[in-house]
C-alpha positions as semicolon CSV with decimal commas, in nm:
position;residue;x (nm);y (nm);z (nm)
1;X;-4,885;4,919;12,764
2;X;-4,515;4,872;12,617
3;X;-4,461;4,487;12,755
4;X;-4,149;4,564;12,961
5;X;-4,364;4,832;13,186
6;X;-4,635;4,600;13,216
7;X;-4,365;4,337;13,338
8;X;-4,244;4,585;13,597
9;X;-4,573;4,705;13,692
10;X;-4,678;4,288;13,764
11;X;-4,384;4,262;13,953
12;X;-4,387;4,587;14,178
13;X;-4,747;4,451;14,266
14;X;-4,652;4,081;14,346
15;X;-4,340;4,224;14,552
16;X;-4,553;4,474;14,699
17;X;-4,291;4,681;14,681
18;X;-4,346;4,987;14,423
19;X;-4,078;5,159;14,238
20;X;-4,171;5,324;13,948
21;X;-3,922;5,523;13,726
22;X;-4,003;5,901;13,598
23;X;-3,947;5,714;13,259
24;X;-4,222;5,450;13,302
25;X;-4,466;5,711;13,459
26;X;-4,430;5,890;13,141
27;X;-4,492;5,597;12,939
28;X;-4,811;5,464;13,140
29;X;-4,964;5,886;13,113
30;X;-4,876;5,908;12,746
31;X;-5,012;5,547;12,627
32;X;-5,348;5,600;12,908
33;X;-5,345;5,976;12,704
34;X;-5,310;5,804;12,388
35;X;-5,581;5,529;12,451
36;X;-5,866;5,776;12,630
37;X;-5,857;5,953;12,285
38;X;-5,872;5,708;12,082
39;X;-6,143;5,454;12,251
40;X;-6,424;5,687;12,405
41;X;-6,625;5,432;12,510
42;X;-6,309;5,293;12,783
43;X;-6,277;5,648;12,923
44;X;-6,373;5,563;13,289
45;X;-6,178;5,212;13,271
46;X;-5,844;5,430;13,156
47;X;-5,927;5,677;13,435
48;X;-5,982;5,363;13,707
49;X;-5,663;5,166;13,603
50;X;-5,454;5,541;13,631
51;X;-5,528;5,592;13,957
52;X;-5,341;5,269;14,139
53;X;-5,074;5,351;13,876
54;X;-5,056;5,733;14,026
55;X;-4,999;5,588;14,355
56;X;-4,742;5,426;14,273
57;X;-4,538;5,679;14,112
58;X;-4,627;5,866;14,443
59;X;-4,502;5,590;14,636
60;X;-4,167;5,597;14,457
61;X;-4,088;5,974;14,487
62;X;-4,185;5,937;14,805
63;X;-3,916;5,658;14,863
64;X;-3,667;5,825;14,682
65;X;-3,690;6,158;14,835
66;X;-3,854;6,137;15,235
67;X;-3,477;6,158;15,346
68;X;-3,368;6,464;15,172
69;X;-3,423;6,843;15,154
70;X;-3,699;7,041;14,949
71;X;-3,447;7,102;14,662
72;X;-3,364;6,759;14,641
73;X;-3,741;6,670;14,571
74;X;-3,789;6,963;14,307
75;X;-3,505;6,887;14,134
76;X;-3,645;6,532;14,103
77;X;-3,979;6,666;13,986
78;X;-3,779;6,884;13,708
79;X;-3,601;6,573;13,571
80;X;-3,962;6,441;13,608
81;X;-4,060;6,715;13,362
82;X;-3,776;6,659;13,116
83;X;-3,889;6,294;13,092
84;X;-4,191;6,402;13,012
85;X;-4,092;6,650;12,724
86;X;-3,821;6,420;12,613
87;X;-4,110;6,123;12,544
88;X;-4,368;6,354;12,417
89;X;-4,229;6,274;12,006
90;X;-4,311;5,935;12,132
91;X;-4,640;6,032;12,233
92;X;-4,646;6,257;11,874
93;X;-4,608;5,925;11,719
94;X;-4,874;5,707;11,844
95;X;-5,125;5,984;11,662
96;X;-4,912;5,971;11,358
97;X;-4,915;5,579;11,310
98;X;-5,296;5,571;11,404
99;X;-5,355;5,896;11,157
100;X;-5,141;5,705;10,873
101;X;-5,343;5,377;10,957
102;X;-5,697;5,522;10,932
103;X;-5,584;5,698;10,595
104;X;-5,484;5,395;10,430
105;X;-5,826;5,214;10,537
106;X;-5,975;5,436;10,389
């Protein structure tokens, strides 16, 4: 996990206090996506470290919209969505660098 999520994630947990950004939800489901295909053998570890992750990010839209109408909360779920298509090159390159590193292993 990129170091500066994993920072936030610590300190969310110490604080008990959870606010988690569409942009470091993205991250965390791209890099778990990422690892489950690329080490088999950690599948149900990736799956059991998602899940208090999940809550989380359910925690924070739930923070961020409770107070406000229907709309409000779709339109947060959209820009949601558009943080998830704006990362996915990211996403595209973590299979590109490990595709290029297996190659030149051999």
């Amino acid at each position: 996990m990129p170091g500066i999520v994993l920072t936030r994630m610590t300190a969310m947990v110490h604080a008990d206090h959870y606010d988690m950004s569409a942009e470091e939800w993205a991250t965390v489901v791209y890099l778990m996506l990422f690892r489950f295909c690329e080490y088999g053998s950690e599948r149900e570890q990736l799956i059991e470290a998602l899940k208090p992750l999940y809550f989380a990010r359910s925690l924070s839209f739930d923070y961020k919209t409770w107070r406000y109408s229907i709309r409000y909360a779709e339109e947060e779920i959209r820009q949601q969505m558009r943080t998830f298509h704006w990362l996915r090159p990211w996403l595209y390159g973590l299979f590109c660098q490990r595709t290029r590193s297996r190659a030149a292993r051999g």
